[in-house]
Each structure stands twice: as C-alpha cells, then as structure tokens.
CSV table of C-alpha atoms in Angstrom, one decimal:
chain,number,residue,atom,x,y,z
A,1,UNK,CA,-26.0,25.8,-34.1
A,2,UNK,CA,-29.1,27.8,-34.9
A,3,UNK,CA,-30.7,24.4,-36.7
A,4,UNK,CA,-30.4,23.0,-33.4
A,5,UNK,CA,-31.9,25.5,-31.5
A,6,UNK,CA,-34.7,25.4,-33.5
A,7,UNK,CA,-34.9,21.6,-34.0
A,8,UNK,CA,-35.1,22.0,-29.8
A,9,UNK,CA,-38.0,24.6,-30.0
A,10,UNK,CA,-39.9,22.6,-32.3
A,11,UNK,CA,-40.1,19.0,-30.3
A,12,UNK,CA,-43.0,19.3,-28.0
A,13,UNK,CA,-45.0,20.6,-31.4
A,14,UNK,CA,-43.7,18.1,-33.4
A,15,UNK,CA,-44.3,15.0,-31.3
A,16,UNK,CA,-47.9,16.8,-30.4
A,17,UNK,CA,-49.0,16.6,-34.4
A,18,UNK,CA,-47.8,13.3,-34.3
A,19,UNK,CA,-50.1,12.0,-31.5
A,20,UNK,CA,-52.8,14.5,-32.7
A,21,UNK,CA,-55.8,12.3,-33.7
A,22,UNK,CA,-55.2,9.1,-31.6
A,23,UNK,CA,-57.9,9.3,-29.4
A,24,UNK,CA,-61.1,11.1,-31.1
A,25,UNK,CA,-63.3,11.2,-27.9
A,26,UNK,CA,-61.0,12.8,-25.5
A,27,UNK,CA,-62.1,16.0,-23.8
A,28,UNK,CA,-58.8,18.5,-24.1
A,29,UNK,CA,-58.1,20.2,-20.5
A,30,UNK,CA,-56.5,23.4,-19.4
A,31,UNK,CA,-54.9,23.9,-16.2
A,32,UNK,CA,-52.9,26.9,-14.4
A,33,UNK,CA,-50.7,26.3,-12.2
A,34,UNK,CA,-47.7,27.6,-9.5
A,35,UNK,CA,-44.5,25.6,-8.4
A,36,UNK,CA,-41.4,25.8,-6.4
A,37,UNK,CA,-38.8,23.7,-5.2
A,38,UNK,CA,-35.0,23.3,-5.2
A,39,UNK,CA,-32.1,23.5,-7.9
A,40,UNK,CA,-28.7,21.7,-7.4
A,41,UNK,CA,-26.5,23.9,-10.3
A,42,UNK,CA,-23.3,23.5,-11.1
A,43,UNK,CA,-20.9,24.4,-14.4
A,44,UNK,CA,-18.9,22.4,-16.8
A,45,UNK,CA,-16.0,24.4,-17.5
A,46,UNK,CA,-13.5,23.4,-20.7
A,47,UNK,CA,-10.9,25.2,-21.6
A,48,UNK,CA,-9.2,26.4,-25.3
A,49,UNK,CA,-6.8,23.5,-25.9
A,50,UNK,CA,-3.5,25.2,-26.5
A,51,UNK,CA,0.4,25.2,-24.9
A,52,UNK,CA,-0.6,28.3,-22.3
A,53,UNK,CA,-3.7,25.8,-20.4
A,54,UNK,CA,-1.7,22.8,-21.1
A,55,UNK,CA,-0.8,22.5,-17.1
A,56,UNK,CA,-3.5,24.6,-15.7
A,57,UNK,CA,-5.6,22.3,-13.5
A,58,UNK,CA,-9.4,22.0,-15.0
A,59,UNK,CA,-11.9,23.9,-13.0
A,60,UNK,CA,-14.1,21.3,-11.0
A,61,UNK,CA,-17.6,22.5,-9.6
A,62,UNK,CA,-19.7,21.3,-7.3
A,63,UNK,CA,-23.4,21.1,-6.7
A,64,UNK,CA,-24.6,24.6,-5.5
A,65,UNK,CA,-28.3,24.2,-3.6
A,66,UNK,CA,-30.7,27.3,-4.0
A,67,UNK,CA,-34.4,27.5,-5.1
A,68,UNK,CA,-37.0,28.0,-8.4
A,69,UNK,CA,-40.6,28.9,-8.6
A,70,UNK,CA,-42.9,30.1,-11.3
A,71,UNK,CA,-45.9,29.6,-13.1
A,72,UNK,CA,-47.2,27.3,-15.6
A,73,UNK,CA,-50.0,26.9,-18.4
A,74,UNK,CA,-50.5,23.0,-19.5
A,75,UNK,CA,-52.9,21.7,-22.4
A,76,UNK,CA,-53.5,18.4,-22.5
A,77,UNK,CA,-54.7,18.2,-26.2
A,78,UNK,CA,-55.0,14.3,-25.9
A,79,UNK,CA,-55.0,11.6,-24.3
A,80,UNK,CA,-51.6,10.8,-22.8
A,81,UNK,CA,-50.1,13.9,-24.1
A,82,UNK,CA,-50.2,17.6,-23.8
A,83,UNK,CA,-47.9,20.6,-23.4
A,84,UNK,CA,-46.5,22.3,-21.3
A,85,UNK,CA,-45.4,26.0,-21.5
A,86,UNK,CA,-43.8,27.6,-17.7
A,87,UNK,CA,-42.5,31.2,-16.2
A,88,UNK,CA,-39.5,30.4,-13.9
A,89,UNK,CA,-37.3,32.6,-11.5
A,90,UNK,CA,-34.7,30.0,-11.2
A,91,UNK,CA,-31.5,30.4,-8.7
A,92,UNK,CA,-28.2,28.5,-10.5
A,93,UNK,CA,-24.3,28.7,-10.6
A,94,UNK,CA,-21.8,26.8,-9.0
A,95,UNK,CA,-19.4,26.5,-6.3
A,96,UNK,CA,-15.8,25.5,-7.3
A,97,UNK,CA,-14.6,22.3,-5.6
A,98,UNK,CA,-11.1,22.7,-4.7
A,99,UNK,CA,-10.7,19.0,-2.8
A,100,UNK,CA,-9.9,17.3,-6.1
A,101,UNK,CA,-6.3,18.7,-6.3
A,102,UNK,CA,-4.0,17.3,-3.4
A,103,UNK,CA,-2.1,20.8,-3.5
A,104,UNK,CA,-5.1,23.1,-3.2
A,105,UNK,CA,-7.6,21.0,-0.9
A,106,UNK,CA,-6.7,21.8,2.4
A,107,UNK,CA,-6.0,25.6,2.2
A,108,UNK,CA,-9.6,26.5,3.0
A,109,UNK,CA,-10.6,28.3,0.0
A,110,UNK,CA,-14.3,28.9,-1.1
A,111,UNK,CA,-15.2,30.5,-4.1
A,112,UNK,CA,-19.2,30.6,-5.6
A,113,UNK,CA,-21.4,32.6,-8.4
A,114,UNK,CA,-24.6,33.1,-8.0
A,115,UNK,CA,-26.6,33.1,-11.7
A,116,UNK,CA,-30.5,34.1,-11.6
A,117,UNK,CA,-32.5,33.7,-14.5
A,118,UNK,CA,-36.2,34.3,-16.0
A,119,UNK,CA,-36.7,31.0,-17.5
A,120,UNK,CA,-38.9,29.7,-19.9
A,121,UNK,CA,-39.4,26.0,-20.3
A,122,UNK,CA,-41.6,24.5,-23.5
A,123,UNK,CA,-42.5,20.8,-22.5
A,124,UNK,CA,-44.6,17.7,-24.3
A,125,UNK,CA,-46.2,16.0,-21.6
A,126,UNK,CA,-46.6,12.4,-21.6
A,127,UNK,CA,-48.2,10.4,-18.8
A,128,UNK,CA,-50.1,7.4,-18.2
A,129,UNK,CA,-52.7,6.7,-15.5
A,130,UNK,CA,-55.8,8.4,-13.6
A,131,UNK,CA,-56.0,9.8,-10.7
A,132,UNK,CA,-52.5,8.6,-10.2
A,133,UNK,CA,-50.1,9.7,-12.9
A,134,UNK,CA,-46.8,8.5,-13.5
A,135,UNK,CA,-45.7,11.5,-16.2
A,136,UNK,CA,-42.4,12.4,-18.3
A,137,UNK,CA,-42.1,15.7,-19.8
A,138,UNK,CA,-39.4,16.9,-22.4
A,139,UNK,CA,-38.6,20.0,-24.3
A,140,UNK,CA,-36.0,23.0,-24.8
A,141,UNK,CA,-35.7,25.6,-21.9
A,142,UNK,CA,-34.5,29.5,-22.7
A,143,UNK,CA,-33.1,31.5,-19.7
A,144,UNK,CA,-32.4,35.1,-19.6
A,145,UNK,CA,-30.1,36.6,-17.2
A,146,UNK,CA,-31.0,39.2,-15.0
A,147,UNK,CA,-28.3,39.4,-12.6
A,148,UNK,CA,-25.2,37.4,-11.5
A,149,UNK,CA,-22.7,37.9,-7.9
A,150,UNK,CA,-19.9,36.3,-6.6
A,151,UNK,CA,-18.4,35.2,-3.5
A,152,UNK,CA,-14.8,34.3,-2.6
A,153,UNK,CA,-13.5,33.9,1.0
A,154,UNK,CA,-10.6,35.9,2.5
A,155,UNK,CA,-7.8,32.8,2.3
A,156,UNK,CA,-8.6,32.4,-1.6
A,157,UNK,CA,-8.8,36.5,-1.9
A,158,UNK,CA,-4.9,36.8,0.1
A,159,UNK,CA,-3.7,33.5,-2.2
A,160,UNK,CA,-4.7,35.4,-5.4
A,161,UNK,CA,-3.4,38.7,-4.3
A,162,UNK,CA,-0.4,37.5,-3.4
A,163,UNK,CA,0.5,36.0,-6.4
A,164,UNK,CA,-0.5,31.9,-7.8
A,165,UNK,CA,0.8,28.8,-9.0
A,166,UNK,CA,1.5,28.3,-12.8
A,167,UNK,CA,-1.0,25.5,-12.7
A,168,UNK,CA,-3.6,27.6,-10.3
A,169,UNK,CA,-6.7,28.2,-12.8
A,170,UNK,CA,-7.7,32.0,-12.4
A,171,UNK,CA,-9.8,33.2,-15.6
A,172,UNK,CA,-13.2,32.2,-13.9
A,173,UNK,CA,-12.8,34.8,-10.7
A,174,UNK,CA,-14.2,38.5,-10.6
A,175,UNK,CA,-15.9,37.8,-14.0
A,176,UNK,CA,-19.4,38.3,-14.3
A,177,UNK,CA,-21.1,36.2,-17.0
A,178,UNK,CA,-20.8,37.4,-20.7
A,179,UNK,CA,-23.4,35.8,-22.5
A,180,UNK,CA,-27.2,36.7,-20.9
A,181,UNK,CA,-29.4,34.2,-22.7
A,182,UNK,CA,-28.9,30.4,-22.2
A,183,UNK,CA,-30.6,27.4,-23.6
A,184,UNK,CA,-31.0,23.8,-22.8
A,185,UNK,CA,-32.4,20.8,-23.2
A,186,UNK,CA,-34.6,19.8,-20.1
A,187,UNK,CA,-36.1,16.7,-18.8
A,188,UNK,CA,-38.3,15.1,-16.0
A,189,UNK,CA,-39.9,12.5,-14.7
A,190,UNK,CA,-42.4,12.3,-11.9
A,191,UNK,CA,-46.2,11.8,-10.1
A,192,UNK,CA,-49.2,13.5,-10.2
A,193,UNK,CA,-52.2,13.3,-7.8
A,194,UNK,CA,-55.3,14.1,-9.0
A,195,UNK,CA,-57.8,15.4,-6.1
A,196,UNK,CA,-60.9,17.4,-5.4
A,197,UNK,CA,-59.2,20.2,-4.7
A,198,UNK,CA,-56.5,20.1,-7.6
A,199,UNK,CA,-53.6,18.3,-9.0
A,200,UNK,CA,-50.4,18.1,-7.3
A,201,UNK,CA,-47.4,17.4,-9.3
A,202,UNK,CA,-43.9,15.9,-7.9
A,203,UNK,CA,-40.8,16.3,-10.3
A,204,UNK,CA,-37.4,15.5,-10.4
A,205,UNK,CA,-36.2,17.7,-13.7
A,206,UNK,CA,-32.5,17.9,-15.0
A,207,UNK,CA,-31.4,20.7,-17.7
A,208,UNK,CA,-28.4,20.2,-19.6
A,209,UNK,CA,-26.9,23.3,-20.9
A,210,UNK,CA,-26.3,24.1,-24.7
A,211,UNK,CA,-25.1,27.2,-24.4
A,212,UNK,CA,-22.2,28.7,-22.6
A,213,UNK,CA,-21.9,31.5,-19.6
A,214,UNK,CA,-18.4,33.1,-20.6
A,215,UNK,CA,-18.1,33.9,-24.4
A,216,UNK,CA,-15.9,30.6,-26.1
A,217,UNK,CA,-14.8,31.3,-29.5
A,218,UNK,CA,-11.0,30.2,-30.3
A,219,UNK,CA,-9.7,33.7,-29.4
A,220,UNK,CA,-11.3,33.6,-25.7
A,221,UNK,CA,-10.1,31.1,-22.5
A,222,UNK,CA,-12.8,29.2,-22.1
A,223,UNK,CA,-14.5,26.6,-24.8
A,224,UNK,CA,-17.0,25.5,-22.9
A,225,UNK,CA,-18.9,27.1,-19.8
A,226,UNK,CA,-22.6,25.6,-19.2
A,227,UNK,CA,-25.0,24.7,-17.1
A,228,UNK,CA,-25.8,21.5,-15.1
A,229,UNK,CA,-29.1,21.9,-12.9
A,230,UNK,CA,-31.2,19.3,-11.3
A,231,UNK,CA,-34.6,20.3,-10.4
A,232,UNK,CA,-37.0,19.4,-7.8
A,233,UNK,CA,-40.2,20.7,-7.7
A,234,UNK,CA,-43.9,20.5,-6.5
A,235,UNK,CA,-46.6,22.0,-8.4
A,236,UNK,CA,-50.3,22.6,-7.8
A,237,UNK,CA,-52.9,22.9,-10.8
A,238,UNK,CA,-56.5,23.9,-10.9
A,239,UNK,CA,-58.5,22.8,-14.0
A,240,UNK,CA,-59.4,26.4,-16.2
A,241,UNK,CA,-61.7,24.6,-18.7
C-alpha cells in the first residue's frame, strides 16, 4: 500500500525527467493562479464479506453537488509539459440513494454527509497548442479532513428509532468519518485561453479514491469506503516570470 502511495507521488516527477531535454530552446514559465467550480461526490461503500451482511442490502449513493476553490502554482519546464502543484478547500460526501430498493423507495427518507477537506493536488501537465490549449493533467491528490456533518430527515430518523428491517443497512448513520487523510488518483481534461489579460483554464477533473473514509480492516463493517468526485472548474493564471 505504501509503494503505491509513493509510486502515485512520484508520477508527475517521473514523467517530467523523462521529457526533460526535448526541446532545448524553450523558455520555462511560471504562473499563479485561483479556481473554483463545482464537485459532484459520492461514496463507494463495500462491505466485510461474512454470514452477518450476507442479506444486508449494499449502500447505494448518489451524486452530492457542492463547490471547490483554491490556489495553484504551475511550471511549465518544457514544451508541452509542466507541473502542477494546487491548495484546495473542496466540499465532498454523498447522499444515500434509497430508490434502488423496491421496499425502501417510496418512504421518503433522505440521509447526506457532508465531508470538507484541505486538498492538495500534484499534477504533470501536458497540453498541446497556442493560444488555444487543449490540456490533460494527471497526478496523486492528498486530502486532509477538517470537519464532516450529517443530515437525515425526520421519516428515516422515526424508521431507525423505531426499530429496522434485517436487511436495512445501518452502520453508515451517526458516524463521523474515522480516517482524516485521503488519497487519490486524479485526472482532467480541458481548454485553456491564452489572452492579454491572463490565461483562463476550463476543466472537467475526476478523483478516484484510494483510500477509505470509515476504518476497513477484517475486524471492522466496512471494506471499502472511498471517494468518487467529479470536478469542474475554471481557473485564471497570470504569468510570474
């Protein structure tokens, strides 16, 4: 697991030193930047195969909509590539999506977790064009938690006070998250517009999680709990040097 990690970490430097030296007459360029735009989150949830899940409906989640923004340093060492390194607050979670089980579906339940994180995105950036830029960027992504609420509705609250179903799937309400730092792998495609007063960038980024929210050794419920997020976002660049 740990190789991984920093197999992850390593990519945008690796794949930099491999390009390093291709063009010999390029000027390398600096830019600072600020973005912001949307995030559509939800949660893949597994559970511990064993006899007590075995008829336990699977959680299903939904797309949550809430919004990112941050700031972000790129060097552009070469031609057609450069690097990326951003400062995120990013909005994620999920909201449980009860209308893919006949029995549950129509009893108006609503249940949601808000996660926010300080994120930190490491990128190679690889485009092609001019003052037009079709670009693709790729890289590992840490997140730190700094705080994490829930919401569920009064019908869903009454249902689980008043007792459940066998096959009703409880574990993932009135928990908070257990494990505060997340990783993943994160990728994007997009357009950039180069102008006289700046570069704008449009991206459509998705993040798939390596690591888990709820702790997911064999002893605990859960053996999987990540993130899904799809990004879109808009950012503006002036040139440092």
């Amino acid at each position: 697991m740990v190789n991984r990690y920093l197999l992850l970490l390593l990519l945008p430097f690796i794949f930099g030193s491999f390009m390093y030296g291709q063009n010999k007459d390029f000027k390398p360029e600096w830019n600072i930047g600020v973005g912001f735009g949307p995030t559509f989150s939800s949660v893949d949830f597994q559970s511990v195969p064993n006899s007590e899940n075995a008829n336990k409906m699977r959680i299903s989640t939904k797309n949550q909509m809430q919004y990112h923004g941050g700031i972000a340093i790129r060097y552009i060492s070469e031609k057609n590539i450069g690097i990326i390194a951003e400062l995120n607050y990013s909005q994620e979670g999920w909201k449980q999506n009860f209308s893919k089980n006949d029995v549950f579906a129509n009893l108006g339940f609503e249940h949601s977790h808000q996660l926010n994180y300080f994120e930190l995105p490491v990128l190679t950036h690889i485009y092609f064009g001019n003052k037009v830029r079709f670009f693709f960027n790729l890289g590992p992504k840490i997140g730190f938690l700094i705080s994490d609420s829930e919401k569920i509705n009064d019908k869903l609250e009454n249902y689980l006070a008043s007792g459940v179903s066998p096959s009703f799937e409880t574990n993932q309400y009135y928990r908070m998250a257990e494990n505060k730092i997340d990783y993943a792998l994160m990728a994007g495609l997009g357009l950039e517009f180069r102008t006289g007063i700046g570069n704008f960038a449009l991206e459509g980024r998705y993040s798939f999680g390596l690591g888990d929210i709820y702790k997911s050794s064999k002893a605990d419920y859960f053996s999987r709990s990540a993130n899904r997020v799809i990004y879109g976002k808009l950012t503006y660049y002036v040139k440092l040097f």
